[in-house]
XYZ file of C-alpha atoms in Angstrom:
532
model
C 43.013 2.052 -8.239
C 39.385 1.076 -7.686
C 39.788 -2.525 -8.756
C 37.003 -1.972 -11.291
C 39.179 -2.572 -14.374
C 39.051 -6.289 -15.214
C 42.124 -8.337 -16.050
C 40.210 -10.667 -18.410
C 38.189 -10.114 -21.570
C 34.898 -8.454 -20.743
C 32.827 -11.540 -21.493
C 34.932 -13.637 -19.128
C 33.997 -11.465 -16.125
C 30.787 -12.833 -14.607
C 28.026 -10.673 -13.151
C 28.007 -11.188 -9.392
C 24.877 -10.357 -7.424
C 25.119 -9.346 -3.791
C 22.927 -7.273 -1.483
C 22.905 -3.636 -2.555
C 23.953 -3.999 -6.205
C 20.619 -5.101 -7.685
C 16.975 -4.101 -7.459
C 14.534 -6.593 -5.956
C 12.696 -8.914 -8.373
C 9.019 -8.361 -9.061
C 6.704 -10.042 -6.578
C 4.904 -13.116 -7.828
C 1.488 -11.614 -7.132
C 2.333 -8.491 -9.147
C 3.239 -10.528 -12.235
C 0.066 -12.564 -11.703
C -1.927 -9.321 -11.715
C -0.363 -8.167 -14.984
C -0.903 -11.571 -16.549
C -4.552 -11.813 -15.487
C -5.698 -8.178 -15.458
C -3.413 -5.862 -17.424
C -2.809 -8.091 -20.448
C -4.975 -11.217 -20.221
C -4.699 -11.631 -24.003
C -0.865 -11.620 -23.812
C -0.105 -14.100 -20.993
C 3.586 -14.430 -21.914
C 4.377 -10.737 -21.920
C 5.908 -10.800 -18.438
C 6.896 -14.448 -18.163
C 5.671 -17.050 -15.715
C 4.766 -15.642 -12.267
C 7.170 -17.079 -9.713
C 9.442 -16.340 -6.790
C 13.145 -16.158 -7.594
C 16.385 -14.923 -6.080
C 19.034 -13.098 -8.183
C 21.759 -14.322 -5.825
C 20.812 -17.934 -6.574
C 22.196 -19.986 -9.449
C 18.663 -21.139 -10.246
C 16.225 -18.413 -11.282
C 13.359 -20.866 -11.902
C 13.364 -19.913 -15.580
C 10.818 -21.490 -17.932
C 11.890 -24.460 -19.974
C 13.441 -23.345 -23.249
C 13.956 -19.801 -21.996
C 16.887 -19.279 -24.400
C 14.608 -19.914 -27.380
C 11.972 -17.552 -25.945
C 14.535 -14.744 -25.854
C 15.940 -15.459 -29.313
C 12.449 -15.630 -30.803
C 11.642 -12.354 -29.081
C 14.786 -10.766 -30.509
C 13.959 -12.029 -34.006
C 10.448 -10.617 -33.767
C 11.797 -7.208 -32.798
C 14.506 -7.223 -35.456
C 11.800 -7.829 -38.037
C 9.588 -5.128 -36.536
C 12.061 -2.311 -35.844
C 14.507 -1.287 -38.559
C 16.210 1.020 -36.077
C 17.188 -1.941 -33.887
C 18.978 -3.722 -36.721
C 20.781 -0.499 -37.624
C 21.856 -0.018 -33.993
C 23.136 -3.598 -33.914
C 25.119 -3.283 -37.155
C 26.562 0.214 -37.353
C 28.503 0.660 -34.097
C 32.257 0.929 -34.771
C 33.206 0.933 -31.051
C 34.775 4.377 -31.302
C 34.175 4.953 -27.590
C 32.741 8.459 -27.987
C 29.932 7.446 -25.625
C 32.113 5.886 -22.932
C 32.771 8.847 -20.660
C 29.339 10.370 -21.275
C 27.491 7.835 -19.098
C 26.955 8.786 -15.459
C 26.895 5.113 -14.456
C 30.341 4.540 -15.959
C 31.707 7.746 -14.431
C 30.253 6.834 -11.054
C 31.092 3.120 -10.922
C 34.160 2.752 -13.138
C 32.686 -0.528 -14.411
C 33.535 -0.972 -18.135
C 30.239 -2.762 -18.747
C 28.532 0.511 -17.928
C 30.092 2.133 -20.981
C 27.146 2.484 -23.376
C 29.113 0.795 -26.153
C 29.733 -2.254 -23.980
C 26.257 -2.292 -22.484
C 24.928 -2.496 -26.046
C 27.519 -5.179 -26.832
C 25.858 -7.424 -24.230
C 22.949 -7.705 -26.656
C 24.905 -7.188 -29.853
C 27.114 -10.229 -29.168
C 24.022 -12.477 -29.026
C 22.670 -10.815 -32.159
C 25.935 -11.504 -33.986
C 26.004 -15.130 -32.893
C 22.493 -16.037 -34.036
C 21.480 -13.449 -36.630
C 24.578 -12.690 -38.732
C 26.393 -14.895 -41.207
C 29.797 -14.063 -39.761
C 28.695 -14.960 -36.270
C 27.141 -18.226 -37.356
C 30.376 -19.266 -39.072
C 33.068 -17.738 -36.857
C 31.275 -17.452 -33.510
C 33.486 -15.764 -30.920
C 36.002 -14.636 -33.542
C 33.249 -12.486 -35.059
C 32.220 -11.123 -31.669
C 29.345 -13.555 -31.227
C 28.384 -15.554 -28.162
C 25.467 -17.862 -27.455
C 22.608 -16.970 -25.128
C 23.527 -18.491 -21.760
C 22.515 -18.055 -18.141
C 25.668 -15.978 -17.612
C 24.610 -13.633 -20.408
C 21.134 -13.370 -18.909
C 22.637 -12.362 -15.562
C 24.667 -9.646 -17.288
C 21.559 -8.339 -19.006
C 19.646 -8.148 -15.748
C 22.465 -6.375 -13.947
C 23.445 -3.827 -16.579
C 20.133 -3.070 -18.269
C 19.052 -1.995 -14.805
C 22.153 0.164 -14.497
C 20.984 2.410 -17.315
C 18.441 5.186 -16.874
C 17.728 5.502 -20.609
C 18.730 9.157 -20.317
C 20.154 9.230 -23.870
C 23.119 11.455 -23.030
C 25.393 8.972 -24.806
C 23.283 9.272 -27.947
C 23.967 13.008 -28.147
C 27.655 12.252 -28.633
C 27.376 9.136 -30.837
C 28.591 9.952 -34.379
C 26.149 7.392 -35.779
C 23.185 8.450 -33.641
C 22.806 5.084 -31.934
C 20.127 5.392 -29.272
C 21.464 3.204 -26.483
C 18.317 3.876 -24.482
C 16.313 2.036 -27.126
C 18.719 -0.909 -26.788
C 18.221 -0.908 -23.012
C 14.452 -0.805 -23.509
C 14.681 -3.741 -25.892
C 16.912 -5.668 -23.483
C 14.385 -5.162 -20.710
C 11.553 -6.297 -22.979
C 13.396 -9.540 -23.661
C 14.055 -10.047 -19.945
C 10.334 -9.631 -19.276
C 9.543 -12.475 -21.654
C 11.236 -14.928 -19.273
C 9.980 -13.224 -16.097
C 13.168 -11.370 -15.157
C 12.002 -7.970 -13.961
C 12.103 -5.663 -10.932
C 9.341 -4.819 -8.492
C 9.952 -1.062 -8.342
C 8.754 -0.883 -11.942
C 6.153 -3.636 -12.109
C 4.221 -2.695 -8.957
C 3.757 1.011 -9.857
C 2.684 -0.107 -13.342
C 0.123 -2.439 -11.763
C -1.123 0.329 -9.476
C -1.416 2.724 -12.404
C -3.444 0.207 -14.382
C -5.717 -0.501 -11.417
C -6.330 2.933 -9.860
C -4.790 5.373 -12.345
C -1.610 6.269 -10.448
C 1.653 4.723 -9.290
C 0.873 4.716 -5.580
C -2.490 3.035 -5.971
C -4.299 6.046 -4.497
C -8.044 5.606 -4.839
C -10.120 8.495 -6.237
C -11.276 9.831 -2.860
C -7.724 9.748 -1.487
C -6.329 11.547 -4.521
C -8.991 14.243 -4.158
C -8.466 14.554 -0.390
C -4.724 15.052 -0.831
C -5.313 17.986 -3.176
C -7.874 19.473 -0.794
C -5.272 19.281 1.995
C -2.914 21.286 -0.220
C -5.664 23.853 -0.706
C -5.936 24.108 3.096
C -2.221 24.899 3.281
C -2.554 27.483 0.503
C -5.357 29.186 2.426
C -3.263 29.296 5.598
C -0.332 30.849 3.697
C -2.195 33.294 1.413
C -5.688 33.690 2.835
C -7.030 32.598 -0.574
C -9.346 29.598 -0.858
C -8.645 27.612 -3.999
C -11.504 25.352 -5.109
C -10.387 22.918 -7.823
C -12.885 20.623 -9.527
C -12.603 16.897 -10.144
C -13.987 14.801 -13.013
C -16.005 17.794 -14.223
C -17.413 17.263 -17.687
C -17.280 20.212 -20.044
C -14.199 21.892 -18.592
C -11.982 23.489 -21.214
C -8.754 21.883 -19.963
C -7.875 18.569 -18.330
C -4.849 18.907 -16.064
C -2.666 15.839 -15.509
C 0.482 15.741 -13.409
C 2.579 12.971 -11.833
C 0.928 11.624 -8.705
C 4.100 12.323 -6.695
C 3.133 15.997 -6.899
C 0.029 15.173 -4.880
C 1.386 13.006 -2.071
C 5.157 13.454 -1.596
C 7.597 16.188 -0.679
C 8.897 18.240 -2.375
C 6.396 17.605 -5.170
C 3.436 18.803 -3.118
C 4.856 22.329 -3.155
C 4.995 22.137 -6.947
C 1.310 21.135 -6.940
C 0.523 24.106 -4.708
C 2.177 26.278 -7.335
C -0.094 24.797 -10.022
C -3.182 25.449 -7.914
C -2.224 29.069 -7.235
C -1.413 29.720 -10.902
C -4.702 28.330 -12.191
C -6.680 30.277 -9.585
C -4.724 33.444 -10.410
C -5.682 33.353 -14.104
C -9.165 31.852 -13.648
C -8.423 28.812 -15.810
C -11.405 26.608 -16.654
C -9.822 23.245 -15.826
C -10.464 20.010 -13.987
C -8.432 17.209 -12.426
C -9.236 13.572 -13.041
C -9.196 11.086 -10.194
C -8.943 8.246 -12.725
C -6.199 9.519 -15.040
C -4.401 10.675 -11.913
C -0.887 9.941 -13.152
C 1.176 11.559 -15.863
C 4.142 9.261 -15.349
C 4.345 6.177 -17.525
C 6.314 3.205 -16.203
C 5.463 1.438 -19.425
C 8.460 3.278 -20.857
C 10.579 1.064 -18.605
C 8.851 -2.218 -19.475
C 7.561 -2.638 -23.030
C 5.657 -0.892 -25.792
C 2.350 -2.562 -24.915
C 2.403 -1.278 -21.335
C 3.517 2.159 -22.479
C 0.654 2.371 -24.935
C -1.975 1.295 -22.427
C -0.897 3.679 -19.676
C -0.598 6.583 -22.110
C -4.021 5.789 -23.552
C -5.830 6.279 -20.237
C -5.126 10.034 -20.299
C -6.772 10.391 -23.683
C -9.663 8.129 -22.765
C -10.374 10.383 -19.804
C -10.056 13.524 -21.942
C -12.676 12.085 -24.297
C -14.963 11.042 -21.424
C -14.874 14.504 -19.858
C -15.248 16.319 -23.168
C -12.369 18.758 -22.631
C -10.773 20.738 -25.468
C -7.122 19.941 -24.687
C -4.763 18.666 -21.991
C -2.320 20.611 -19.831
C 0.493 18.537 -18.353
C 2.508 19.086 -15.189
C 6.187 18.708 -14.446
C 6.986 15.108 -15.342
C 9.885 13.606 -17.241
C 8.881 10.310 -18.809
C 5.288 11.438 -19.399
C 6.659 13.958 -21.878
C 9.072 11.565 -23.535
C 6.249 9.119 -24.192
C 4.073 11.950 -25.493
C 6.606 13.435 -27.875
C 8.424 10.329 -29.093
C 5.815 7.575 -29.096
C 2.302 8.996 -28.872
C 1.447 9.194 -32.576
C 2.597 5.693 -33.458
C 1.190 4.129 -30.280
C -2.178 5.759 -29.690
C -2.549 7.824 -32.827
C -3.256 11.561 -33.182
C -5.851 12.757 -30.673
C -8.137 14.136 -33.373
C -11.119 14.378 -31.034
C -9.343 17.218 -29.180
C -8.583 20.748 -30.384
C -5.146 22.188 -31.036
C -4.353 23.772 -27.643
C -5.003 27.494 -27.499
C -4.454 29.487 -24.322
C -7.759 30.983 -23.184
C -5.784 33.734 -21.433
C -3.366 34.902 -24.157
C -4.857 33.423 -27.322
C -1.574 31.698 -28.173
C -2.053 28.609 -30.328
C 0.434 25.882 -29.398
C 1.048 24.397 -32.840
C 3.886 22.273 -31.432
C 1.104 20.275 -29.736
C -1.060 20.011 -32.851
C -0.906 16.207 -32.744
C -0.617 15.378 -29.042
C -3.051 18.133 -27.958
C -1.044 18.426 -24.748
C 0.939 21.449 -23.509
C 3.693 21.464 -20.894
C 3.105 23.652 -17.850
C 6.412 25.476 -18.457
C 5.357 26.373 -22.013
C 1.998 27.539 -20.718
C 3.486 29.588 -17.863
C 6.204 31.150 -20.040
C 3.518 32.286 -22.478
C 1.521 33.877 -19.661
C 4.594 35.750 -18.416
C 5.546 36.916 -21.919
C 2.074 38.441 -22.374
C 2.085 40.101 -18.954
C -0.780 38.034 -17.547
C 0.836 37.239 -14.183
C 1.452 39.603 -11.277
C 4.807 38.491 -9.906
C 7.087 39.634 -7.108
C 10.403 37.831 -7.616
C 11.768 39.335 -4.388
C 9.721 36.719 -2.555
C 12.244 34.158 -3.782
C 15.289 36.162 -2.737
C 15.955 33.607 -0.006
C 16.562 31.164 -2.854
C 19.684 31.171 -4.990
C 18.577 28.833 -7.726
C 20.098 26.723 -10.451
C 18.301 24.540 -12.978
C 18.642 20.838 -13.759
C 17.525 19.964 -17.291
C 15.513 16.807 -16.736
C 16.674 14.268 -19.335
C 13.378 13.467 -20.987
C 11.929 16.983 -21.411
C 15.338 18.341 -22.429
C 16.563 15.673 -24.850
C 13.244 14.164 -25.951
C 11.139 17.301 -26.465
C 13.637 20.168 -26.541
C 12.202 21.943 -23.509
C 15.266 24.064 -22.795
C 14.403 27.762 -22.791
C 10.883 27.904 -21.366
C 11.731 26.792 -17.798
C 14.691 29.178 -17.745
C 12.517 32.036 -18.948
C 10.069 31.313 -16.136
C 12.823 31.045 -13.515
C 14.436 34.333 -14.520
C 11.087 36.069 -14.107
C 10.267 34.643 -10.685
C 13.790 34.601 -9.166
C 16.322 37.403 -8.842
C 19.151 34.970 -8.155
C 19.722 32.313 -10.813
C 22.977 30.655 -11.887
C 23.637 27.990 -14.510
C 25.700 24.893 -13.865
C 28.701 24.261 -16.185
C 27.812 24.237 -19.869
C 28.759 20.601 -20.484
C 26.327 19.442 -17.758
C 23.133 21.192 -18.890
C 20.730 21.522 -21.826
C 21.223 18.729 -24.394
C 24.293 17.541 -22.474
C 22.530 17.444 -19.129
C 23.570 14.786 -16.647
C 20.905 12.424 -15.367
C 19.717 12.311 -11.764
C 21.130 8.765 -11.728
C 17.932 7.062 -10.565
C 15.407 7.304 -13.384
C 13.632 4.500 -15.298
C 12.412 2.862 -12.114
C 15.797 2.729 -10.366
C 14.862 5.114 -7.540
C 14.546 2.258 -5.083
C 16.334 2.194 -1.745
C 17.934 -1.250 -2.006
C 20.420 0.138 -4.557
C 21.098 3.433 -2.761
C 24.889 3.204 -3.071
C 24.601 2.576 -6.797
C 22.254 5.558 -7.105
C 24.675 7.829 -5.264
C 27.493 6.719 -7.564
C 25.410 7.191 -10.700
C 24.281 10.644 -9.576
C 27.821 11.822 -8.803
C 28.321 13.754 -12.097
C 25.138 15.758 -11.515
C 25.990 16.264 -7.830
C 29.455 17.465 -8.801
C 27.969 20.164 -11.060
C 25.653 21.245 -8.228
C 28.645 21.371 -5.895
C 30.379 23.715 -8.336
C 27.608 26.343 -8.308
C 27.113 25.859 -4.571
C 30.721 26.786 -3.910
C 30.936 29.532 -6.560
C 27.522 31.197 -6.207
C 26.169 29.852 -2.884
C 23.294 28.155 -4.719
C 20.834 26.642 -2.240
C 18.011 25.454 -4.527
C 18.131 22.997 -7.419
C 15.008 23.388 -9.572
C 13.723 20.962 -12.205
C 10.584 19.897 -14.108
C 10.386 16.191 -13.273
C 8.764 14.371 -10.366
C 11.333 11.556 -10.329
C 14.073 14.185 -10.277
C 12.463 15.943 -7.347
C 12.499 12.665 -5.423
C 15.897 11.341 -6.466
C 17.810 14.622 -6.481
C 16.658 15.204 -2.909
C 18.382 11.993 -1.799
C 21.382 12.793 -3.984
C 21.822 16.263 -2.515
C 21.288 15.016 1.019
C 24.345 12.833 0.430
C 26.605 15.011 -1.740
C 25.317 18.582 -1.206
C 23.279 18.718 2.009
C 22.911 22.538 1.862
C 21.032 22.439 -1.463
C 17.285 21.710 -1.562
C 15.234 20.597 -4.569
C 12.054 22.102 -6.008
C 9.850 22.239 -9.066
C 9.830 25.380 -11.182
C 6.116 25.850 -10.458
C 6.816 26.059 -6.723
C 8.919 29.167 -7.300
C 6.130 30.544 -9.502
C 3.664 30.002 -6.655
C 5.940 31.809 -4.218
C 6.232 34.831 -6.541
C 2.539 35.124 -7.500
C 0.749 38.110 -5.994
C -2.804 36.864 -5.593
C -5.780 39.205 -5.668
C -7.163 39.562 -2.145
C -4.293 37.733 -0.467
C -3.213 38.493 3.074
C 0.276 39.777 3.773
C 2.591 36.925 2.873
C 5.025 35.900 5.568
C 6.071 32.454 4.335
C 6.604 30.584 1.113
C 4.798 27.417 0.153
C 7.051 25.397 2.461
C 6.062 27.640 5.373
C 9.632 28.984 5.344
C 10.117 32.732 5.994
C 10.288 34.720 2.777
C 13.237 37.006 2.094
C 13.294 39.848 4.587
C 10.822 38.020 6.890
C 13.361 35.985 8.870
C 12.625 37.931 12.025
């Protein structure tokens, strides 16, 4: 019906690039920056800086690019036992096929996780297995060609590494790891996208994705404090780069400069003022997000390391982290083997409740939802949930905190204490089975907006369900990318549903000591009962 089902074998259907179905290549000057500044000792990590056009039949690839990729694959097969297992153990049962939001949204068979992995697995079979070397195509092998490279570029950037497929795989194959590996190999020959490489360059240079300089980062937070004072009458005075503070607070930079994240940041500021937390922001480690997760292990390690370097410089006891998705996946899945245990920090202990967060004994970093839930459980917050009665909320389990760190109950516990009206989306779309926003891993770029709207359809459909059944008007989450991408998604599919961070609803409900009579929420919207 859609014309998406091919009439030929999958490997006989070429990848066709046209405006709107691919993300823009990385700018030459951005790759030059990474080559000269980020990793001067690894000049081949991101290929040769150049201008190239995906719609062209000549991508200006380096001479011998096929060998570069095969050597890179061999190196990684030798290094990661998991990769070889993932290449060998798939039986093509198809259990993952209908679990991928990209396949459900596009109908393209190459977006089935099993087939997306086969794009790499077929090359592996051809060059690294005895059967493939002898039987070639009969054994499912195919040589590395320009056509294969085009497929890799198209489909490894139609995967958000959300890992929903892995939940349903009977062998536990982590297709996200295969996508990450595929992208690493593409980087070796300079095939990459700008929406990932430029934020990574900015983060390396100034500490955050937008390239905000320290004074700008500080000014933006001060502006939020001005808004808080107008709404509550309370003047919040955060500190920056203060040595000797007990806690270093790090959140994604989107919470500081972009709607609706700024309202989440206002919630943080109110909460910390409310409990008198001894904390400081850093204008240098001013980004929790880690676009290295979308490039390669070396970039991931370097960008993660800056948070700990700043914690050591400032002499804090532990780190409190804001609402960010991939920051927490990097922390919980890769931190120990990349940067090592942060033994110079203490095991986080709440100075307000005395709770020792032993789950963070190695990372020394606590999620804001864990921290807030603990405060509520011990009765340390004065809350008036009626202030959120104009919100009928549901909750989107952000892929990385939900599937990578098991953060399932804490945000819900917080929401149920700050909102009187909360409804879950259907069971098969939340918790471990949560659907992705459809635009993660650096795909939240406008040139592929139609693709994003297709990929986000399963999540939008679940939101539509609770909108129609319960009149839900607010979709809450704990991820900055989600707050950005779900806003666009809802504007298209569910225009009556807004998006917020959980901490924004906490800020609305907090009754601050000495506050003036509250008439509006953090968005300057009338609170429940104040419409007149």
